[in-house]
Amino acid sequence: MKKISAIIICMREEGNIQQCLKSINFVDEIIIIDSGATERTLEICKKFTDRIVRHPWPSYRQQMEYARDIAKNEWVLSLDVNEAVSEKLKENIIFALEKDHGRYAGYRMKRQYFYSNQQVNHCWHPELQIRLYRKSKAQWVRRNQHYSVELDGRCRDLKGDLKYSPYQDLSQYLHAVDSRSSMRAREEFEKGKPEYPSGLVFSPLFYFVKAYGLKRGFLDGMPGLVISVLESYGRFLESAKLWEMRNAVSADFLHSVPLNRFQYYLEKIKGIMFPEKRQRHESLWKTARLQSAQEDHT
């Protein structure tokens, strides 16, 4: 069989790193990239490998490409600390590398979601991802706010699951929802996307109906309900944070230019009642955002 290097990026959270490392006992090299991992995490890693490399976090793509480049072997298996290779997938990886004779540049595997030790099939759909690839034929690219491997060559799917448990408990899940909503709100703010009070209500409500009803999250039992509620809550936080950012800029704008408060809010009311007149309000807001950015720069 072709030799494999497994690469795992470790940050602050321990996750299921021990389960992950136990599941890859068939690889020839395990590389741990320490991007701020806890001492407990590193202690566990040392039981499985002595190749632990400290490398500060530059960006997701740069970190993954750094890990790929320092791998000794041509074949690279990229895993998250919360992922584990199933026995069936392990068997198919070994079989594929023995029998395919280099016809493929990489392999896709199905990532199966778990929450609270229960398999989730509806709120979070299983997805195919390229995780085993020849490092000379692969690069990391960003698509739809997510990074993935792009291959220069053919790819085929492997049977078996890559078991993925993104959150260990409710507290970790809530922390992730809060962090993710801040990131999304900041991205939308920088794009100049407006946010209206209706977004605080209808966006979360729509997502809950979509996840729990249309995607049949109710078939996932209690995990399905928890996921639907928390992801809906994340949409609420995103809208609320975007509104807060815009409101802060508007407040700075009102204090920095000679504009009557009553006139300003009258324009906002007109914008809601008469959408065709909203353009003036949006122009004021964009000017305020530009002024605020220039002040921060200076």
PDB file of C-alpha atoms in Angstrom:
ATOM      1  CA  MET A   1       0.000   0.000   0.000  1.00  0.00           C
ATOM      2  CA  LYS A   2       1.100   3.565  -0.691  1.00  0.00           C
ATOM      3  CA  LYS A   3       2.337   5.363   2.428  1.00  0.00           C
ATOM      4  CA  ILE A   4      -0.032   7.916   3.982  1.00  0.00           C
ATOM      5  CA  SER A   5       0.606  11.020   6.075  1.00  0.00           C
ATOM      6  CA  ALA A   6      -2.319  12.117   8.252  1.00  0.00           C
ATOM      7  CA  ILE A   7      -2.500  15.827   9.110  1.00  0.00           C
ATOM      8  CA  ILE A   8      -4.611  17.227  11.958  1.00  0.00           C
ATOM      9  CA  ILE A   9      -4.920  20.894  12.951  1.00  0.00           C
ATOM     10  CA  CYS A  10      -5.275  21.363  16.722  1.00  0.00           C
ATOM     11  CA  MET A  11      -6.479  24.601  18.249  1.00  0.00           C
ATOM     12  CA  ARG A  12      -7.872  25.438  21.690  1.00  0.00           C
ATOM     13  CA  GLU A  13     -10.567  22.798  21.983  1.00  0.00           C
ATOM     14  CA  GLU A  14      -9.688  19.207  22.743  1.00  0.00           C
ATOM     15  CA  GLY A  15     -12.649  17.739  20.878  1.00  0.00           C
ATOM     16  CA  ASN A  16     -12.511  13.987  20.221  1.00  0.00           C
ATOM     17  CA  ILE A  17      -8.800  13.996  19.386  1.00  0.00           C
ATOM     18  CA  GLN A  18      -8.161  10.628  21.063  1.00  0.00           C
ATOM     19  CA  GLN A  19     -10.935   8.926  19.105  1.00  0.00           C
ATOM     20  CA  CYS A  20      -9.626  10.569  15.934  1.00  0.00           C
ATOM     21  CA  LEU A  21      -6.065   9.355  16.490  1.00  0.00           C
ATOM     22  CA  LYS A  22      -7.154   5.820  17.371  1.00  0.00           C
ATOM     23  CA  SER A  23      -9.077   5.573  14.107  1.00  0.00           C
ATOM     24  CA  ILE A  24      -5.997   6.219  11.925  1.00  0.00           C
ATOM     25  CA  ASN A  25      -3.703   3.500  13.242  1.00  0.00           C
ATOM     26  CA  PHE A  26      -3.152   2.357   9.635  1.00  0.00           C
ATOM     27  CA  VAL A  27      -1.284   5.468   8.415  1.00  0.00           C
ATOM     28  CA  ASP A  28       2.509   5.772   8.264  1.00  0.00           C
ATOM     29  CA  GLU A  29       2.836   9.267   9.685  1.00  0.00           C
ATOM     30  CA  ILE A  30       0.691  11.497  11.892  1.00  0.00           C
ATOM     31  CA  ILE A  31       1.401  15.231  11.869  1.00  0.00           C
ATOM     32  CA  ILE A  32      -0.182  17.441  14.518  1.00  0.00           C
ATOM     33  CA  ILE A  33      -0.171  21.156  13.725  1.00  0.00           C
ATOM     34  CA  ASP A  34      -0.355  22.995  17.044  1.00  0.00           C
ATOM     35  CA  SER A  35      -2.182  26.281  16.456  1.00  0.00           C
ATOM     36  CA  GLY A  36      -2.762  27.032  20.134  1.00  0.00           C
ATOM     37  CA  ALA A  37      -3.864  23.640  21.442  1.00  0.00           C
ATOM     38  CA  THR A  38      -4.320  23.048  25.168  1.00  0.00           C
ATOM     39  CA  GLU A  39      -1.744  21.103  27.187  1.00  0.00           C
ATOM     40  CA  ARG A  40      -4.282  18.309  27.649  1.00  0.00           C
ATOM     41  CA  THR A  41      -4.711  17.998  23.868  1.00  0.00           C
ATOM     42  CA  LEU A  42      -0.958  17.841  23.281  1.00  0.00           C
ATOM     43  CA  GLU A  43      -0.532  15.221  26.008  1.00  0.00           C
ATOM     44  CA  ILE A  44      -3.014  12.974  24.201  1.00  0.00           C
ATOM     45  CA  CYS A  45      -1.326  13.591  20.842  1.00  0.00           C
ATOM     46  CA  LYS A  46       2.093  12.604  22.208  1.00  0.00           C
ATOM     47  CA  LYS A  47       0.766   9.115  22.904  1.00  0.00           C
ATOM     48  CA  PHE A  48       0.238   8.591  19.172  1.00  0.00           C
ATOM     49  CA  THR A  49       2.961  10.626  17.451  1.00  0.00           C
ATOM     50  CA  ASP A  50       6.147  12.584  18.077  1.00  0.00           C
ATOM     51  CA  ARG A  51       5.578  14.812  15.034  1.00  0.00           C
ATOM     52  CA  ILE A  52       3.959  17.830  16.703  1.00  0.00           C
ATOM     53  CA  VAL A  53       4.716  21.094  14.917  1.00  0.00           C
ATOM     54  CA  ARG A  54       4.000  24.490  16.443  1.00  0.00           C
ATOM     55  CA  HIS A  55       2.730  26.893  13.771  1.00  0.00           C
ATOM     56  CA  PRO A  56       0.755  30.098  14.570  1.00  0.00           C
ATOM     57  CA  TRP A  57      -2.550  30.459  12.738  1.00  0.00           C
ATOM     58  CA  PRO A  58      -2.198  32.515   9.506  1.00  0.00           C
ATOM     59  CA  SER A  59      -5.494  31.544   7.780  1.00  0.00           C
ATOM     60  CA  TYR A  60      -7.350  28.302   7.179  1.00  0.00           C
ATOM     61  CA  ARG A  61      -6.040  27.815   3.645  1.00  0.00           C
ATOM     62  CA  GLN A  62      -2.453  28.718   4.532  1.00  0.00           C
ATOM     63  CA  GLN A  63      -2.471  26.435   7.566  1.00  0.00           C
ATOM     64  CA  MET A  64      -3.800  23.467   5.593  1.00  0.00           C
ATOM     65  CA  GLU A  65      -1.290  24.011   2.809  1.00  0.00           C
ATOM     66  CA  TYR A  66       1.553  24.302   5.313  1.00  0.00           C
ATOM     67  CA  ALA A  67       0.540  20.978   6.870  1.00  0.00           C
ATOM     68  CA  ARG A  68       0.288  19.392   3.426  1.00  0.00           C
ATOM     69  CA  ASP A  69       3.724  20.638   2.379  1.00  0.00           C
ATOM     70  CA  ILE A  70       5.580  19.263   5.419  1.00  0.00           C
ATOM     71  CA  ALA A  71       4.086  15.775   5.025  1.00  0.00           C
ATOM     72  CA  LYS A  72       6.759  13.212   4.146  1.00  0.00           C
ATOM     73  CA  ASN A  73       4.492  11.072   1.977  1.00  0.00           C
ATOM     74  CA  GLU A  74       2.742  11.831  -1.304  1.00  0.00           C
ATOM     75  CA  TRP A  75      -0.653  10.663  -0.044  1.00  0.00           C
ATOM     76  CA  VAL A  76      -2.215  12.915   2.596  1.00  0.00           C
ATOM     77  CA  LEU A  77      -5.245  12.220   4.794  1.00  0.00           C
ATOM     78  CA  SER A  78      -6.642  15.477   6.181  1.00  0.00           C
ATOM     79  CA  LEU A  79      -8.789  15.230   9.310  1.00  0.00           C
ATOM     80  CA  ASP A  80     -10.451  17.461  11.875  1.00  0.00           C
ATOM     81  CA  VAL A  81     -10.018  16.739  15.604  1.00  0.00           C
ATOM     82  CA  ASN A  82     -13.731  15.867  15.778  1.00  0.00           C
ATOM     83  CA  GLU A  83     -13.604  13.327  12.944  1.00  0.00           C
ATOM     84  CA  ALA A  84     -12.906   9.596  13.048  1.00  0.00           C
ATOM     85  CA  VAL A  85     -12.407   7.042  10.274  1.00  0.00           C
ATOM     86  CA  SER A  86     -14.867   4.138  10.446  1.00  0.00           C
ATOM     87  CA  GLU A  87     -13.638   0.563  10.016  1.00  0.00           C
ATOM     88  CA  LYS A  88     -15.375   0.253   6.661  1.00  0.00           C
ATOM     89  CA  LEU A  89     -13.804   3.455   5.381  1.00  0.00           C
ATOM     90  CA  LYS A  90     -10.402   2.339   6.646  1.00  0.00           C
ATOM     91  CA  GLU A  91     -10.696  -0.927   4.700  1.00  0.00           C
ATOM     92  CA  ASN A  92     -11.701   0.896   1.536  1.00  0.00           C
ATOM     93  CA  ILE A  93      -8.825   3.380   1.812  1.00  0.00           C
ATOM     94  CA  ILE A  94      -6.317   0.536   2.043  1.00  0.00           C
ATOM     95  CA  PHE A  95      -7.965  -1.375  -0.800  1.00  0.00           C
ATOM     96  CA  ALA A  96      -8.152   1.690  -3.074  1.00  0.00           C
ATOM     97  CA  LEU A  97      -4.485   2.609  -2.716  1.00  0.00           C
ATOM     98  CA  GLU A  98      -3.457  -0.992  -3.391  1.00  0.00           C
ATOM     99  CA  LYS A  99      -5.666  -1.597  -6.428  1.00  0.00           C
ATOM    100  CA  ASP A 100      -6.127   1.754  -8.201  1.00  0.00           C
ATOM    101  CA  HIS A 101      -2.475   1.985  -9.286  1.00  0.00           C
ATOM    102  CA  GLY A 102      -2.331   5.779  -9.163  1.00  0.00           C
ATOM    103  CA  ARG A 103      -5.260   6.383 -11.502  1.00  0.00           C
ATOM    104  CA  TYR A 104      -6.778   8.943  -9.125  1.00  0.00           C
ATOM    105  CA  ALA A 105      -5.468  12.159  -7.609  1.00  0.00           C
ATOM    106  CA  GLY A 106      -7.783  11.921  -4.617  1.00  0.00           C
ATOM    107  CA  TYR A 107     -10.763  10.279  -2.948  1.00  0.00           C
ATOM    108  CA  ARG A 108     -13.987  11.607  -1.519  1.00  0.00           C
ATOM    109  CA  MET A 109     -15.537  10.201   1.626  1.00  0.00           C
ATOM    110  CA  LYS A 110     -18.915  10.701   3.240  1.00  0.00           C
ATOM    111  CA  ARG A 111     -18.854  12.797   6.389  1.00  0.00           C
ATOM    112  CA  GLN A 112     -21.612  11.551   8.682  1.00  0.00           C
ATOM    113  CA  TYR A 113     -22.765  13.934  11.425  1.00  0.00           C
ATOM    114  CA  PHE A 114     -23.294  12.984  15.075  1.00  0.00           C
ATOM    115  CA  TYR A 115     -24.626  15.023  17.968  1.00  0.00           C
ATOM    116  CA  SER A 116     -24.912  13.815  21.559  1.00  0.00           C
ATOM    117  CA  ASN A 117     -23.744  10.368  20.370  1.00  0.00           C
ATOM    118  CA  GLN A 118     -26.666  10.099  17.953  1.00  0.00           C
ATOM    119  CA  GLN A 119     -26.456  10.042  14.172  1.00  0.00           C
ATOM    120  CA  VAL A 120     -27.985  13.078  12.446  1.00  0.00           C
ATOM    121  CA  ASN A 121     -29.317  12.580   8.914  1.00  0.00           C
ATOM    122  CA  HIS A 122     -31.731  15.440   8.298  1.00  0.00           C
ATOM    123  CA  CYS A 123     -30.814  18.721  10.035  1.00  0.00           C
ATOM    124  CA  TRP A 124     -27.239  18.108   8.946  1.00  0.00           C
ATOM    125  CA  HIS A 125     -27.069  16.157   5.710  1.00  0.00           C
ATOM    126  CA  PRO A 126     -24.169  13.736   5.193  1.00  0.00           C
ATOM    127  CA  GLU A 127     -21.762  15.299   2.695  1.00  0.00           C
ATOM    128  CA  LEU A 128     -18.973  14.097   0.429  1.00  0.00           C
ATOM    129  CA  GLN A 129     -15.573  15.720   0.908  1.00  0.00           C
ATOM    130  CA  ILE A 130     -12.119  15.122  -0.540  1.00  0.00           C
ATOM    131  CA  ARG A 131      -9.932  14.161   2.408  1.00  0.00           C
ATOM    132  CA  LEU A 132      -7.418  11.737   0.904  1.00  0.00           C
ATOM    133  CA  TYR A 133      -5.307  13.183  -1.889  1.00  0.00           C
ATOM    134  CA  ARG A 134      -1.902  13.314  -3.542  1.00  0.00           C
ATOM    135  CA  LYS A 135      -0.250  16.443  -2.214  1.00  0.00           C
ATOM    136  CA  SER A 136       1.369  17.266  -5.566  1.00  0.00           C
ATOM    137  CA  LYS A 137      -2.082  17.321  -7.185  1.00  0.00           C
ATOM    138  CA  ALA A 138      -4.079  19.247  -4.586  1.00  0.00           C
ATOM    139  CA  GLN A 139      -4.640  22.795  -3.392  1.00  0.00           C
ATOM    140  CA  TRP A 140      -7.047  24.372  -0.929  1.00  0.00           C
ATOM    141  CA  VAL A 141      -9.619  26.822  -2.328  1.00  0.00           C
ATOM    142  CA  ARG A 142     -12.574  28.713  -0.878  1.00  0.00           C
ATOM    143  CA  ARG A 143     -16.097  28.143  -2.161  1.00  0.00           C
ATOM    144  CA  ASN A 144     -19.306  29.474  -0.580  1.00  0.00           C
ATOM    145  CA  GLN A 145     -17.571  30.547   2.644  1.00  0.00           C
ATOM    146  CA  HIS A 146     -15.983  27.101   3.069  1.00  0.00           C
ATOM    147  CA  TYR A 147     -12.561  25.731   2.153  1.00  0.00           C
ATOM    148  CA  SER A 148     -12.125  22.485   0.262  1.00  0.00           C
ATOM    149  CA  VAL A 149      -9.543  20.572  -1.753  1.00  0.00           C
ATOM    150  CA  GLU A 150      -9.323  21.118  -5.501  1.00  0.00           C
ATOM    151  CA  LEU A 151      -7.615  18.339  -7.455  1.00  0.00           C
ATOM    152  CA  ASP A 152      -5.594  18.341 -10.631  1.00  0.00           C
ATOM    153  CA  GLY A 153      -6.804  14.923 -11.727  1.00  0.00           C
ATOM    154  CA  ARG A 154      -9.530  12.362 -11.287  1.00  0.00           C
ATOM    155  CA  CYS A 155     -11.385  11.598  -8.072  1.00  0.00           C
ATOM    156  CA  ARG A 156     -13.660   8.794  -6.914  1.00  0.00           C
ATOM    157  CA  ASP A 157     -15.824   8.092  -3.884  1.00  0.00           C
ATOM    158  CA  LEU A 158     -15.038   5.618  -1.119  1.00  0.00           C
ATOM    159  CA  LYS A 159     -17.604   3.665   0.854  1.00  0.00           C
ATOM    160  CA  GLY A 160     -17.670   4.048   4.611  1.00  0.00           C
ATOM    161  CA  ASP A 161     -18.213   6.999   6.931  1.00  0.00           C
ATOM    162  CA  LEU A 162     -16.008   9.736   8.240  1.00  0.00           C
ATOM    163  CA  LYS A 163     -17.736  10.173  11.599  1.00  0.00           C
ATOM    164  CA  TYR A 164     -18.036  13.831  12.542  1.00  0.00           C
ATOM    165  CA  SER A 165     -19.077  15.138  15.976  1.00  0.00           C
ATOM    166  CA  PRO A 166     -18.684  18.937  15.688  1.00  0.00           C
ATOM    167  CA  TYR A 167     -19.792  19.733  19.265  1.00  0.00           C
ATOM    168  CA  GLN A 168     -19.144  17.807  22.450  1.00  0.00           C
ATOM    169  CA  ASP A 169     -21.819  19.488  24.557  1.00  0.00           C
ATOM    170  CA  LEU A 170     -24.383  22.281  24.559  1.00  0.00           C
ATOM    171  CA  SER A 171     -21.976  24.892  25.945  1.00  0.00           C
ATOM    172  CA  GLN A 172     -19.497  24.280  23.121  1.00  0.00           C
ATOM    173  CA  TYR A 173     -22.312  24.433  20.578  1.00  0.00           C
ATOM    174  CA  LEU A 174     -23.570  27.759  21.954  1.00  0.00           C
ATOM    175  CA  HIS A 175     -20.063  29.206  21.880  1.00  0.00           C
ATOM    176  CA  ALA A 176     -19.682  28.136  18.232  1.00  0.00           C
ATOM    177  CA  VAL A 177     -23.055  29.654  17.301  1.00  0.00           C
ATOM    178  CA  ASP A 178     -22.069  32.956  18.910  1.00  0.00           C
ATOM    179  CA  SER A 179     -18.662  33.055  17.189  1.00  0.00           C
ATOM    180  CA  ARG A 180     -20.096  32.088  13.803  1.00  0.00           C
ATOM    181  CA  SER A 181     -22.833  34.723  13.988  1.00  0.00           C
ATOM    182  CA  SER A 182     -20.253  37.434  14.738  1.00  0.00           C
ATOM    183  CA  MET A 183     -18.173  36.408  11.736  1.00  0.00           C
ATOM    184  CA  ARG A 184     -21.172  36.330   9.389  1.00  0.00           C
ATOM    185  CA  ALA A 185     -22.506  39.661  10.658  1.00  0.00           C
ATOM    186  CA  ARG A 186     -19.113  41.295  10.126  1.00  0.00           C
ATOM    187  CA  GLU A 187     -18.919  39.930   6.566  1.00  0.00           C
ATOM    188  CA  GLU A 188     -22.399  41.213   5.735  1.00  0.00           C
ATOM    189  CA  PHE A 189     -21.638  44.577   7.327  1.00  0.00           C
ATOM    190  CA  GLU A 190     -18.499  44.989   5.234  1.00  0.00           C
ATOM    191  CA  LYS A 191     -20.508  44.173   2.108  1.00  0.00           C
ATOM    192  CA  GLY A 192     -22.896  47.001   2.997  1.00  0.00           C
ATOM    193  CA  LYS A 193     -25.906  44.713   3.444  1.00  0.00           C
ATOM    194  CA  PRO A 194     -28.801  46.502   5.192  1.00  0.00           C
ATOM    195  CA  GLU A 195     -30.684  44.878   8.055  1.00  0.00           C
ATOM    196  CA  TYR A 196     -34.314  45.570   8.971  1.00  0.00           C
ATOM    197  CA  PRO A 197     -36.263  44.655  12.130  1.00  0.00           C
ATOM    198  CA  SER A 198     -38.162  41.963  10.223  1.00  0.00           C
ATOM    199  CA  GLY A 199     -34.903  40.038   9.844  1.00  0.00           C
ATOM    200  CA  LEU A 200     -34.811  39.505  13.601  1.00  0.00           C
ATOM    201  CA  VAL A 201     -38.078  37.594  13.408  1.00  0.00           C
ATOM    202  CA  PHE A 202     -38.606  36.080   9.980  1.00  0.00           C
ATOM    203  CA  SER A 203     -35.068  34.859   9.253  1.00  0.00           C
ATOM    204  CA  PRO A 204     -34.836  32.711  12.431  1.00  0.00           C
ATOM    205  CA  LEU A 205     -38.427  31.537  12.018  1.00  0.00           C
ATOM    206  CA  PHE A 206     -37.880  30.557   8.401  1.00  0.00           C
ATOM    207  CA  TYR A 207     -34.714  28.632   9.246  1.00  0.00           C
ATOM    208  CA  PHE A 208     -36.430  26.706  12.048  1.00  0.00           C
ATOM    209  CA  VAL A 209     -39.337  25.739   9.787  1.00  0.00           C
ATOM    210  CA  LYS A 210     -36.870  24.740   7.068  1.00  0.00           C
ATOM    211  CA  ALA A 211     -34.610  22.661   9.339  1.00  0.00           C
ATOM    212  CA  TYR A 212     -37.213  21.026  11.582  1.00  0.00           C
ATOM    213  CA  GLY A 213     -40.052  20.747   9.084  1.00  0.00           C
ATOM    214  CA  LEU A 214     -38.983  20.852   5.442  1.00  0.00           C
ATOM    215  CA  LYS A 215     -35.695  19.010   6.036  1.00  0.00           C
ATOM    216  CA  ARG A 216     -37.510  16.673   8.454  1.00  0.00           C
ATOM    217  CA  GLY A 217     -35.324  17.440  11.415  1.00  0.00           C
ATOM    218  CA  PHE A 218     -38.033  15.968  13.648  1.00  0.00           C
ATOM    219  CA  LEU A 219     -36.918  12.530  12.430  1.00  0.00           C
ATOM    220  CA  ASP A 220     -33.574  13.125  14.163  1.00  0.00           C
ATOM    221  CA  GLY A 221     -35.344  13.120  17.537  1.00  0.00           C
ATOM    222  CA  MET A 222     -34.188  15.399  20.341  1.00  0.00           C
ATOM    223  CA  PRO A 223     -30.871  16.254  18.604  1.00  0.00           C
ATOM    224  CA  GLY A 224     -32.913  17.442  15.620  1.00  0.00           C
ATOM    225  CA  LEU A 225     -34.935  19.801  17.813  1.00  0.00           C
ATOM    226  CA  VAL A 226     -31.842  21.158  19.596  1.00  0.00           C
ATOM    227  CA  ILE A 227     -29.995  21.718  16.309  1.00  0.00           C
ATOM    228  CA  SER A 228     -32.973  23.427  14.662  1.00  0.00           C
ATOM    229  CA  VAL A 229     -33.474  25.773  17.617  1.00  0.00           C
ATOM    230  CA  LEU A 230     -29.793  26.675  18.005  1.00  0.00           C
ATOM    231  CA  GLU A 231     -29.199  27.234  14.290  1.00  0.00           C
ATOM    232  CA  SER A 232     -32.323  29.411  14.229  1.00  0.00           C
ATOM    233  CA  TYR A 233     -30.947  31.299  17.223  1.00  0.00           C
ATOM    234  CA  GLY A 234     -27.714  31.778  15.270  1.00  0.00           C
ATOM    235  CA  ARG A 235     -29.665  33.509  12.486  1.00  0.00           C
ATOM    236  CA  PHE A 236     -31.258  35.777  15.090  1.00  0.00           C
ATOM    237  CA  LEU A 237     -27.849  36.673  16.528  1.00  0.00           C
ATOM    238  CA  GLU A 238     -26.474  37.371  13.071  1.00  0.00           C
ATOM    239  CA  SER A 239     -29.327  39.775  12.283  1.00  0.00           C
ATOM    240  CA  ALA A 240     -29.144  41.429  15.717  1.00  0.00           C
ATOM    241  CA  LYS A 241     -25.369  41.923  15.494  1.00  0.00           C
ATOM    242  CA  LEU A 242     -25.631  43.340  11.989  1.00  0.00           C
ATOM    243  CA  TRP A 243     -28.312  45.770  13.210  1.00  0.00           C
ATOM    244  CA  GLU A 244     -26.100  46.691  16.175  1.00  0.00           C
ATOM    245  CA  MET A 245     -23.135  47.431  13.886  1.00  0.00           C
ATOM    246  CA  ARG A 246     -25.252  49.606  11.634  1.00  0.00           C
ATOM    247  CA  ASN A 247     -26.829  51.376  14.594  1.00  0.00           C
ATOM    248  CA  ALA A 248     -23.406  52.155  16.083  1.00  0.00           C
ATOM    249  CA  VAL A 249     -22.244  53.675  12.796  1.00  0.00           C
ATOM    250  CA  SER A 250     -25.449  55.681  12.487  1.00  0.00           C
ATOM    251  CA  ALA A 251     -25.029  57.019  16.021  1.00  0.00           C
ATOM    252  CA  ASP A 252     -21.435  58.076  15.299  1.00  0.00           C
ATOM    253  CA  PHE A 253     -22.638  59.691  12.121  1.00  0.00           C
ATOM    254  CA  LEU A 254     -25.305  61.730  13.932  1.00  0.00           C
ATOM    255  CA  HIS A 255     -22.735  63.039  16.415  1.00  0.00           C
ATOM    256  CA  SER A 256     -20.119  63.838  13.797  1.00  0.00           C
ATOM    257  CA  VAL A 257     -22.143  65.805  11.223  1.00  0.00           C
ATOM    258  CA  PRO A 258     -24.675  68.637  11.581  1.00  0.00           C
ATOM    259  CA  LEU A 259     -27.789  66.623  10.826  1.00  0.00           C
ATOM    260  CA  ASN A 260     -30.998  67.088  12.804  1.00  0.00           C
ATOM    261  CA  ARG A 261     -31.956  63.868  14.660  1.00  0.00           C
ATOM    262  CA  PHE A 262     -35.646  64.325  13.931  1.00  0.00           C
ATOM    263  CA  GLN A 263     -34.925  64.726  10.221  1.00  0.00           C
ATOM    264  CA  TYR A 264     -32.743  61.616  10.221  1.00  0.00           C
ATOM    265  CA  TYR A 265     -35.343  59.367  11.845  1.00  0.00           C
ATOM    266  CA  LEU A 266     -38.072  60.842   9.677  1.00  0.00           C
ATOM    267  CA  GLU A 267     -36.078  59.716   6.655  1.00  0.00           C
ATOM    268  CA  LYS A 268     -35.819  56.218   8.165  1.00  0.00           C
ATOM    269  CA  ILE A 269     -39.617  56.062   8.628  1.00  0.00           C
ATOM    270  CA  LYS A 270     -40.156  57.247   5.067  1.00  0.00           C
ATOM    271  CA  GLY A 271     -37.770  54.563   3.855  1.00  0.00           C
ATOM    272  CA  ILE A 272     -39.856  51.860   5.531  1.00  0.00           C
ATOM    273  CA  MET A 273     -43.192  53.242   4.368  1.00  0.00           C
ATOM    274  CA  PHE A 274     -42.014  54.185   0.890  1.00  0.00           C
ATOM    275  CA  PRO A 275     -39.281  51.777  -0.324  1.00  0.00           C
ATOM    276  CA  GLU A 276     -38.587  53.904  -3.383  1.00  0.00           C
ATOM    277  CA  LYS A 277     -37.413  56.711  -1.060  1.00  0.00           C
ATOM    278  CA  ARG A 278     -35.122  54.418   0.933  1.00  0.00           C
ATOM    279  CA  GLN A 279     -32.185  55.237  -1.310  1.00  0.00           C
ATOM    280  CA  ARG A 280     -31.463  58.503   0.477  1.00  0.00           C
ATOM    281  CA  HIS A 281     -31.311  56.763   3.874  1.00  0.00           C
ATOM    282  CA  GLU A 282     -29.003  54.075   2.504  1.00  0.00           C
ATOM    283  CA  SER A 283     -26.773  56.776   1.056  1.00  0.00           C
ATOM    284  CA  LEU A 284     -26.508  58.462   4.455  1.00  0.00           C
ATOM    285  CA  TRP A 285     -25.656  55.179   6.128  1.00  0.00           C
ATOM    286  CA  LYS A 286     -22.988  54.281   3.561  1.00  0.00           C
ATOM    287  CA  THR A 287     -21.427  57.730   3.923  1.00  0.00           C
ATOM    288  CA  ALA A 288     -21.379  57.277   7.695  1.00  0.00           C
ATOM    289  CA  ARG A 289     -19.760  53.860   7.372  1.00  0.00           C
ATOM    290  CA  LEU A 290     -17.102  55.288   5.068  1.00  0.00           C
ATOM    291  CA  GLN A 291     -16.394  58.162   7.456  1.00  0.00           C
ATOM    292  CA  SER A 292     -16.142  55.759  10.378  1.00  0.00           C
ATOM    293  CA  ALA A 293     -13.692  53.530   8.489  1.00  0.00           C
ATOM    294  CA  GLN A 294     -11.552  56.547   7.565  1.00  0.00           C
ATOM    295  CA  GLU A 295     -11.474  57.698  11.197  1.00  0.00           C
ATOM    296  CA  ASP A 296     -10.433  54.221  12.355  1.00  0.00           C
ATOM    297  CA  HIS A 297      -7.684  54.187   9.746  1.00  0.00           C
ATOM    298  CA  THR A 298      -6.314  57.529  10.832  1.00  0.00           C
TER     299      THR A 298
END
